[in-house]
Amino acid sequence: MAQLDTLDLIVLVALLVGTAAYFTKGTYWGVPKDPYAASFTNANGAKAGKTRNILEKMDETGKNAVIFYGSQTGTAEDYASRLAKEGSSRFGLKTMVADLEDYDYENLDKFPEDKVAMFVLATYGEGEPTDNAVDFFEFVTGDDVSFSGGGAAEDMPLSNLKFVAFGLGNNTYEHYNALVRKVNAALVKLGAQRISAAGEGDDGAGTMEEDFLAWKEPMWTELAQKMNLEEREAVYEATFGITEREDLSPETNEVYLGEPNKNHLEGTSKGPYNSHNPYIAPVVESREVFTVKGRNCLHMEIDVSGSNLTYQTGDHIAVWPTNPGKEVNRFLDVLGLLDRRHMVISVKGLDPTARVPFPSPTTYDAAIRYHMEICGPVSRQFIASLAAFAPNEDSKDEMARLGEDKDYFKEKVSNQRLNIAQVLERVCDTKWTSVPFSIMMESIQKLQPRYYSISSSSLVQKTKISITAVVEEVHIPGPKPNIVKGVTTNYLLALKQMQHGDPHPDPHGLTYAITGPRNKYDGCHVPVHVRHSNFKLPSDPSKPIIMVGPGSGVAPFRGFVQERAAQAKAGEKVGKTILFYGCRKPSEDFLYKDEWEMYKQALGDSFELFTAFSRETSEKVYVQQRLAEQGSLVNELLQQKANFYVCGDAANMAREVNIVLGQIIASKRGLSPEKGEEIVKSMRSSNQYQEDVWS
């Protein structure tokens, strides 16, 4: 009888367990995997459970070509994807794109001879690797590099590795394309076989795209010879599968409407907050700092007290924008998707190595509004790839011509700074309904955060970050004039207008979904994260500093001076603090005019402000002229080991300031011009001369 009771108990327990399992399926187990569920944890390294062995990954997926990228703004990643697509469609290569931070490099000495590695590397800041390329760069260029096979550098451990390389740089920076040059030299030194010359794209000259196109053709020719590849007619092969989901509606809880990951979708956002996972921060203050109609410069205060975000004076804040409604509508309309904008779609990679650029299921509208850089520049290669999907023969011929003739493309597209929807509109009035949404996803970069120099001191405002941003609007003349509007600065202007009582903000004719997906940004919130910078005050506040920052380039220096004023008030000894600031007119765009007076009271004679106004009189005066006029003071402070800082335009101002500083040093110390330049270079190398510049 006892035996029977025990058996009954076992059966009863089994029934209870089975019943519980049935009713909890999909809640506690059997839950469909969401690849974005924990993307915030993956800021560094490969996804949990994924291999960091690139050779293992290539073998598992049957690949014979890997395209690594080091990217800060997404451009290098875009070029890597384009190389992968072209290698597959034209030459039958089995390609994969790889983020450098997702893999280890110790086994590159085992890289098979019948495979190839490509490196697409952007140079960031002052010759630095991008965030995701730091570990790789330090590994291959290190003095004590060692590989799994045990070979030292002099043993040429990478003799099996065939590689090609393309760099993205800007000639207005001193260390132009430094990363690709150093990596190329390091790989060759380690015995790797470079196929074709390393390419260099120049964003400063505006020739990045043409530099890339000019480099890749001879590269493909040489690679085809080395690997016995046969070129074939390129036919579009989708990387992503798009499925319209009639079974789901936008109101369904599992549908992403612009949320970056599952925690945001479920309203349980948590840190760490970074480039994969923004913090939805309240805007606690916003105001206009220009005093002239027709131009806008915003000062905004972002509260990060509810997060784990910290910053140091001189860091950058990243703002995650949304695309303006006008351009979202244009894009949907030209593709014939307006009436299906809220259709739910699922997106999956058709290749095991393909990374879907945004979470799904989502909607066409949400993907375009929150995730695709639809207002960005267009490449000739992209235009050429769309010719096959043109609505008629005339538009097909026009797209082919734009794709093939770089001068014609420059005249019709790049000089007009048209986005892809504008190009399609101008080429043909008929809707482009045959264009696969997948090719748009693959060819348009992911919408990137925009970085702004923080204009506050972390000593003074520990949990409140200041932004100073000029709202961008560029008028392009021509038979069909175009007005290019800054996506993010106009988004911030819309937030400011809303905060000041406008229920329907419409900056420069643009509207934004400023309350965010499912109204999660309501109450004036903005998605942000912080990027740390090497642009820093000296640790000793008694050390003198010289700052040059015209226009909004003064932003970080407001933080610097704010900090030094607080240190002086606290009784600390503060060194000489010199600021060269320029704008058009003191009555129009003199940023923080009243604040400088306040800081002067706190700092006394240790603070001096030298101003240059370019529109005040018939004579245009710029900061580099004021710098030259104060040559004796500048030289004296430099001999006291003052730090020298420049922030603003890289192409003209920063370059001229560099030249003037060399001239000051040469003339005041009785040296040759060449020696003056050499001293400035030495200052840069020792971090005595620091830049936070953009082009």
GROMACS .gro file of N, CA and C in nm, residues 9-124:
model
  348
    9LEU      N    1   0.185   0.965  -0.560
    9LEU     CA    2   0.247   1.096  -0.534
    9LEU      C    3   0.335   1.140  -0.650
   10ILE      N    4   0.410   1.046  -0.705
   10ILE     CA    5   0.499   1.078  -0.818
   10ILE      C    6   0.417   1.123  -0.939
   11VAL      N    7   0.309   1.048  -0.967
   11VAL     CA    8   0.222   1.084  -1.080
   11VAL      C    9   0.161   1.221  -1.060
   12LEU      N   10   0.114   1.247  -0.936
   12LEU     CA   11   0.050   1.375  -0.905
   12LEU      C   12   0.148   1.491  -0.924
   13VAL      N   13   0.270   1.473  -0.875
   13VAL     CA   14   0.373   1.577  -0.891
   13VAL      C   15   0.403   1.600  -1.038
   14ALA      N   16   0.413   1.491  -1.114
   14ALA     CA   17   0.441   1.504  -1.258
   14ALA      C   18   0.332   1.581  -1.328
   15LEU      N   19   0.206   1.551  -1.291
   15LEU     CA   20   0.093   1.623  -1.351
   15LEU      C   21   0.098   1.771  -1.317
   16LEU      N   22   0.129   1.801  -1.192
   16LEU     CA   23   0.136   1.942  -1.150
   16LEU      C   24   0.247   2.016  -1.223
   17VAL      N   25   0.362   1.952  -1.234
   17VAL     CA   26   0.476   2.014  -1.304
   17VAL      C   27   0.442   2.038  -1.450
   18GLY      N   28   0.379   1.937  -1.514
   18GLY     CA   29   0.342   1.952  -1.655
   18GLY      C   30   0.242   2.063  -1.676
   19THR      N   31   0.144   2.071  -1.585
   19THR     CA   32   0.043   2.176  -1.596
   19THR      C   33   0.107   2.314  -1.581
   20ALA      N   34   0.193   2.327  -1.481
   20ALA     CA   35   0.261   2.456  -1.459
   20ALA      C   36   0.346   2.494  -1.579
   21ALA      N   37   0.415   2.397  -1.637
   21ALA     CA   38   0.499   2.424  -1.754
   21ALA      C   39   0.415   2.472  -1.871
   22TYR      N   40   0.299   2.408  -1.890
   22TYR     CA   41   0.213   2.445  -2.003
   22TYR      C   42   0.169   2.590  -1.992
   23PHE      N   43   0.125   2.628  -1.870
   23PHE     CA   44   0.069   2.762  -1.855
   23PHE      C   45   0.175   2.871  -1.841
   24THR      N   46   0.298   2.834  -1.817
   24THR     CA   47   0.403   2.938  -1.807
   24THR      C   48   0.489   2.946  -1.931
   25LYS      N   49   0.458   2.865  -2.032
   25LYS     CA   50   0.535   2.872  -2.157
   25LYS      C   51   0.523   3.012  -2.217
   26GLY      N   52   0.635   3.068  -2.258
   26GLY     CA   53   0.634   3.201  -2.317
   26GLY      C   54   0.649   3.310  -2.213
   27THR      N   55   0.638   3.273  -2.083
   27THR     CA   56   0.657   3.373  -1.978
   27THR      C   57   0.787   3.347  -1.904
   28TYR      N   58   0.805   3.222  -1.859
   28TYR     CA   59   0.927   3.188  -1.787
   28TYR      C   60   1.018   3.095  -1.865
   29TRP      N   61   0.965   3.034  -1.967
   29TRP     CA   62   1.048   2.948  -2.052
   29TRP      C   63   0.990   2.950  -2.193
   30GLY      N   64   1.069   2.898  -2.288
   30GLY     CA   65   1.021   2.896  -2.426
   30GLY      C   66   0.998   3.036  -2.481
   31VAL      N   67   1.068   3.134  -2.423
   31VAL     CA   68   1.050   3.272  -2.469
   31VAL      C   69   1.132   3.293  -2.595
   32PRO      N   70   1.072   3.347  -2.705
   32PRO     CA   71   1.150   3.371  -2.826
   32PRO      C   72   1.267   3.464  -2.795
   33LYS      N   73   1.383   3.431  -2.843
   33LYS     CA   74   1.501   3.511  -2.813
   33LYS      C   75   1.498   3.646  -2.883
   34ASP      N   76   1.525   3.752  -2.809
   34ASP     CA   77   1.533   3.887  -2.864
   34ASP      C   78   1.679   3.928  -2.867
   35PRO      N   79   1.737   3.943  -2.987
   35PRO     CA   80   1.880   3.975  -2.994
   35PRO      C   81   1.915   4.109  -2.933
   36TYR      N   82   1.814   4.195  -2.910
   36TYR     CA   83   1.840   4.326  -2.852
   36TYR      C   84   1.804   4.330  -2.704
   37ALA      N   85   1.773   4.212  -2.648
   37ALA     CA   86   1.727   4.209  -2.509
   37ALA      C   87   1.829   4.265  -2.413
   38ALA      N   88   1.956   4.243  -2.440
   38ALA     CA   89   2.059   4.289  -2.347
   38ALA      C   90   2.172   4.358  -2.420
   39SER      N   91   2.137   4.431  -2.524
   39SER     CA   92   2.243   4.492  -2.605
   39SER      C   93   2.325   4.591  -2.525
   40PHE      N   94   2.267   4.645  -2.417
   40PHE     CA   95   2.342   4.741  -2.338
   40PHE      C   96   2.459   4.677  -2.265
   41THR      N   97   2.457   4.545  -2.251
   41THR     CA   98   2.568   4.479  -2.182
   41THR      C   99   2.682   4.449  -2.278
   42ASN      N  100   2.662   4.477  -2.405
   42ASN     CA  101   2.759   4.434  -2.504
   42ASN      C  102   2.841   4.549  -2.560
   43ALA      N  103   2.861   4.651  -2.478
   43ALA     CA  104   2.940   4.764  -2.526
   43ALA      C  105   3.082   4.722  -2.556
   44ASN      N  106   3.130   4.620  -2.488
   44ASN     CA  107   3.265   4.570  -2.512
   44ASN      C  108   3.259   4.420  -2.531
   45GLY      N  109   3.326   4.376  -2.638
   45GLY     CA  110   3.335   4.233  -2.660
   45GLY      C  111   3.216   4.176  -2.732
   46ALA      N  112   3.229   4.050  -2.772
   46ALA     CA  113   3.124   3.983  -2.847
   46ALA      C  114   3.008   3.951  -2.756
   47LYS      N  115   2.896   3.917  -2.819
   47LYS     CA  116   2.777   3.882  -2.743
   47LYS      C  117   2.806   3.758  -2.657
   48ALA      N  118   2.738   3.753  -2.543
   48ALA     CA  119   2.756   3.638  -2.454
   48ALA      C  120   2.725   3.510  -2.529
   49GLY      N  121   2.811   3.411  -2.514
   49GLY     CA  122   2.787   3.283  -2.579
   49GLY      C  123   2.838   3.276  -2.721
   50LYS      N  124   2.880   3.385  -2.779
   50LYS     CA  125   2.932   3.386  -2.915
   50LYS      C  126   3.084   3.372  -2.911
   51THR      N  127   3.138   3.304  -3.010
   51THR     CA  128   3.282   3.282  -3.012
   51THR      C  129   3.358   3.412  -3.039
   52ARG      N  130   3.473   3.425  -2.976
   52ARG     CA  131   3.563   3.537  -3.006
   52ARG      C  132   3.677   3.491  -3.097
   53ASN      N  133   3.667   3.367  -3.145
   53ASN     CA  134   3.768   3.311  -3.234
   53ASN      C  135   3.723   3.333  -3.378
   54ILE      N  136   3.787   3.423  -3.449
   54ILE     CA  137   3.742   3.459  -3.584
   54ILE      C  138   3.760   3.342  -3.681
   55LEU      N  139   3.864   3.262  -3.662
   55LEU     CA  140   3.885   3.148  -3.752
   55LEU      C  141   3.776   3.043  -3.732
   56GLU      N  142   3.738   3.023  -3.607
   56GLU     CA  143   3.630   2.930  -3.576
   56GLU      C  144   3.499   2.979  -3.638
   57LYS      N  145   3.476   3.110  -3.628
   57LYS     CA  146   3.354   3.169  -3.682
   57LYS      C  147   3.350   3.154  -3.834
   58MET      N  148   3.462   3.178  -3.899
   58MET     CA  149   3.467   3.167  -4.045
   58MET      C  150   3.445   3.022  -4.089
   59ASP      N  151   3.502   2.928  -4.016
   59ASP     CA  152   3.484   2.787  -4.049
   59ASP      C  153   3.339   2.744  -4.031
   60GLU      N  154   3.279   2.787  -3.918
   60GLU     CA  155   3.140   2.751  -3.888
   60GLU      C  156   3.044   2.799  -3.997
   61THR      N  157   3.074   2.917  -4.051
   61THR     CA  158   2.980   2.981  -4.145
   61THR      C  159   3.026   2.970  -4.291
   62GLY      N  160   3.136   2.901  -4.314
   62GLY     CA  161   3.183   2.878  -4.452
   62GLY      C  162   3.232   3.003  -4.521
   63LYS      N  163   3.299   3.093  -4.447
   63LYS     CA  164   3.347   3.219  -4.505
   63LYS      C  165   3.494   3.210  -4.546
   64ASN      N  166   3.527   3.281  -4.655
   64ASN     CA  167   3.669   3.289  -4.693
   64ASN      C  168   3.719   3.433  -4.700
   65ALA      N  169   3.637   3.528  -4.657
   65ALA     CA  170   3.678   3.669  -4.653
   65ALA      C  171   3.610   3.738  -4.536
   66VAL      N  172   3.690   3.803  -4.452
   66VAL     CA  173   3.634   3.878  -4.340
   66VAL      C  174   3.673   4.024  -4.356
   67ILE      N  175   3.576   4.112  -4.339
   67ILE     CA  176   3.601   4.255  -4.348
   67ILE      C  177   3.585   4.313  -4.209
   68PHE      N  178   3.698   4.344  -4.145
   68PHE     CA  179   3.697   4.406  -4.012
   68PHE      C  180   3.678   4.557  -4.028
   69TYR      N  181   3.609   4.617  -3.932
   69TYR     CA  182   3.598   4.763  -3.936
   69TYR      C  183   3.627   4.823  -3.799
   70GLY      N  184   3.688   4.942  -3.805
   70GLY     CA  185   3.706   5.027  -3.687
   70GLY      C  186   3.634   5.156  -3.717
   71SER      N  187   3.521   5.179  -3.651
   71SER     CA  188   3.433   5.289  -3.689
   71SER      C  189   3.386   5.366  -3.568
   72GLN      N  190   3.382   5.500  -3.579
   72GLN     CA  191   3.332   5.584  -3.472
   72GLN      C  192   3.193   5.639  -3.503
   73THR      N  193   3.171   5.673  -3.630
   73THR     CA  194   3.043   5.734  -3.668
   73THR      C  195   2.960   5.646  -3.760
   74GLY      N  196   3.011   5.528  -3.794
   74GLY     CA  197   2.935   5.437  -3.879
   74GLY      C  198   2.979   5.432  -4.024
   75THR      N  199   3.064   5.528  -4.066
   75THR     CA  200   3.103   5.532  -4.207
   75THR      C  201   3.193   5.415  -4.243
   76ALA      N  202   3.290   5.384  -4.159
   76ALA     CA  203   3.379   5.271  -4.187
   76ALA      C  204   3.301   5.140  -4.188
   77GLU      N  205   3.205   5.128  -4.099
   77GLU     CA  206   3.120   5.009  -4.098
   77GLU      C  207   3.041   4.998  -4.228
   78ASP      N  208   2.993   5.112  -4.277
   78ASP     CA  209   2.919   5.114  -4.403
   78ASP      C  210   3.007   5.069  -4.520
   79TYR      N  211   3.130   5.120  -4.525
   79TYR     CA  212   3.222   5.079  -4.631
   79TYR      C  213   3.256   4.930  -4.622
   80ALA      N  214   3.270   4.881  -4.499
   80ALA     CA  215   3.298   4.738  -4.481
   80ALA      C  216   3.181   4.654  -4.535
   81SER      N  217   3.060   4.697  -4.507
   81SER     CA  218   2.942   4.625  -4.557
   81SER      C  219   2.936   4.628  -4.709
   82ARG      N  220   2.973   4.742  -4.767
   82ARG     CA  221   2.970   4.754  -4.913
   82ARG      C  222   3.074   4.662  -4.977
   83LEU      N  223   3.193   4.653  -4.915
   83LEU     CA  224   3.295   4.562  -4.968
   83LEU      C  225   3.248   4.417  -4.959
   84ALA      N  226   3.182   4.384  -4.850
   84ALA     CA  227   3.132   4.247  -4.834
   84ALA      C  228   3.028   4.214  -4.940
   85LYS      N  229   2.936   4.307  -4.965
   85LYS     CA  230   2.832   4.284  -5.065
   85LYS      C  231   2.893   4.270  -5.204
   86GLU      N  232   2.988   4.358  -5.235
   86GLU     CA  233   3.048   4.356  -5.368
   86GLU      C  234   3.133   4.231  -5.387
   87GLY      N  235   3.209   4.193  -5.286
   87GLY     CA  236   3.290   4.072  -5.296
   87GLY      C  237   3.205   3.949  -5.321
   88SER      N  238   3.088   3.947  -5.259
   88SER     CA  239   2.997   3.833  -5.276
   88SER      C  240   2.931   3.835  -5.414
   89SER      N  241   2.876   3.950  -5.453
   89SER     CA  242   2.798   3.955  -5.578
   89SER      C  243   2.885   3.953  -5.702
   90ARG      N  244   3.004   4.016  -5.698
   90ARG     CA  245   3.089   4.024  -5.818
   90ARG      C  246   3.186   3.907  -5.832
   91PHE      N  247   3.234   3.856  -5.717
   91PHE     CA  248   3.341   3.756  -5.725
   91PHE      C  249   3.309   3.625  -5.654
   92GLY      N  250   3.191   3.614  -5.597
   92GLY     CA  251   3.152   3.489  -5.533
   92GLY      C  252   3.222   3.461  -5.404
   93LEU      N  253   3.287   3.562  -5.344
   93LEU     CA  254   3.350   3.543  -5.214
   93LEU      C  255   3.243   3.516  -5.108
   94LYS      N  256   3.278   3.436  -5.011
   94LYS     CA  257   3.189   3.412  -4.897
   94LYS      C  258   3.233   3.508  -4.787
   95THR      N  259   3.165   3.622  -4.781
   95THR     CA  260   3.213   3.731  -4.698
   95THR      C  261   3.136   3.744  -4.567
   96MET      N  262   3.204   3.803  -4.469
   96MET     CA  263   3.139   3.842  -4.344
   96MET      C  264   3.199   3.973  -4.297
   97VAL      N  265   3.119   4.053  -4.231
   97VAL     CA  266   3.164   4.180  -4.173
   97VAL      C  267   3.183   4.159  -4.024
   98ALA      N  268   3.293   4.212  -3.969
   98ALA     CA  269   3.324   4.186  -3.828
   98ALA      C  270   3.366   4.314  -3.757
   99ASP      N  271   3.305   4.338  -3.644
   99ASP     CA  272   3.344   4.447  -3.554
   99ASP      C  273   3.474   4.405  -3.485
  100LEU      N  274   3.576   4.489  -3.491
  100LEU     CA  275   3.706   4.452  -3.435
  100LEU      C  276   3.699   4.418  -3.286
  101GLU      N  277   3.606   4.480  -3.213
  101GLU     CA  278   3.602   4.454  -3.070
  101GLU      C  279   3.534   4.322  -3.035
  102ASP      N  280   3.477   4.255  -3.136
  102ASP     CA  281   3.407   4.130  -3.109
  102ASP      C  282   3.497   4.007  -3.113
  103TYR      N  283   3.624   4.025  -3.151
  103TYR     CA  284   3.711   3.908  -3.171
  103TYR      C  285   3.848   3.928  -3.107
  104ASP      N  286   3.916   3.815  -3.082
  104ASP     CA  287   4.054   3.817  -3.035
  104ASP      C  288   4.146   3.803  -3.156
  105TYR      N  289   4.274   3.835  -3.136
  105TYR     CA  290   4.365   3.844  -3.251
  105TYR      C  291   4.487   3.753  -3.237
  106GLU      N  292   4.499   3.684  -3.123
  106GLU     CA  293   4.619   3.603  -3.099
  106GLU      C  294   4.635   3.491  -3.200
  107ASN      N  295   4.524   3.448  -3.264
  107ASN     CA  296   4.535   3.335  -3.357
  107ASN      C  297   4.539   3.379  -3.503
  108LEU      N  298   4.565   3.507  -3.528
  108LEU     CA  299   4.578   3.550  -3.668
  108LEU      C  300   4.697   3.483  -3.737
  109ASP      N  301   4.791   3.429  -3.658
  109ASP     CA  302   4.903   3.357  -3.718
  109ASP      C  303   4.858   3.224  -3.778
  110LYS      N  304   4.737   3.180  -3.746
  110LYS     CA  305   4.682   3.056  -3.801
  110LYS      C  306   4.584   3.086  -3.916
  111PHE      N  307   4.580   3.210  -3.961
  111PHE     CA  308   4.485   3.249  -4.066
  111PHE      C  309   4.516   3.170  -4.193
  112PRO      N  310   4.418   3.099  -4.251
  112PRO     CA  311   4.445   3.014  -4.367
  112PRO      C  312   4.491   3.093  -4.489
  113GLU      N  313   4.577   3.032  -4.567
  113GLU     CA  314   4.633   3.097  -4.686
  113GLU      C  315   4.528   3.122  -4.794
  114ASP      N  316   4.420   3.043  -4.794
  114ASP     CA  317   4.321   3.057  -4.900
  114ASP      C  318   4.208   3.153  -4.862
  115LYS      N  319   4.230   3.231  -4.755
  115LYS     CA  320   4.130   3.330  -4.713
  115LYS      C  321   4.195   3.468  -4.707
  116VAL      N  322   4.111   3.571  -4.698
  116VAL     CA  323   4.163   3.708  -4.698
  116VAL      C  324   4.095   3.788  -4.588
  117ALA      N  325   4.171   3.879  -4.530
  117ALA     CA  326   4.117   3.972  -4.430
  117ALA      C  327   4.126   4.113  -4.486
  118MET      N  328   4.020   4.189  -4.470
  118MET     CA  329   4.018   4.329  -4.511
  118MET      C  330   3.999   4.415  -4.386
  119PHE      N  331   4.066   4.529  -4.383
  119PHE     CA  332   4.056   4.620  -4.270
  119PHE      C  333   4.011   4.757  -4.320
  120VAL      N  334   3.899   4.803  -4.268
  120VAL     CA  335   3.848   4.937  -4.300
  120VAL      C  336   3.854   5.016  -4.170
  121LEU      N  337   3.946   5.113  -4.164
  121LEU     CA  338   3.981   5.173  -4.036
  121LEU      C  339   3.973   5.326  -4.040
  122ALA      N  340   3.889   5.381  -3.956
  122ALA     CA  341   3.880   5.526  -3.943
  122ALA      C  342   3.980   5.573  -3.839
  123THR      N  343   4.039   5.689  -3.864
  123THR     CA  344   4.125   5.753  -3.765
  123THR      C  345   4.040   5.854  -3.689
  124TYR      N  346   4.049   5.849  -3.558
  124TYR     CA  347   3.966   5.932  -3.473
  124TYR      C  348   4.052   6.031  -3.396
   0.00000   0.00000   0.00000
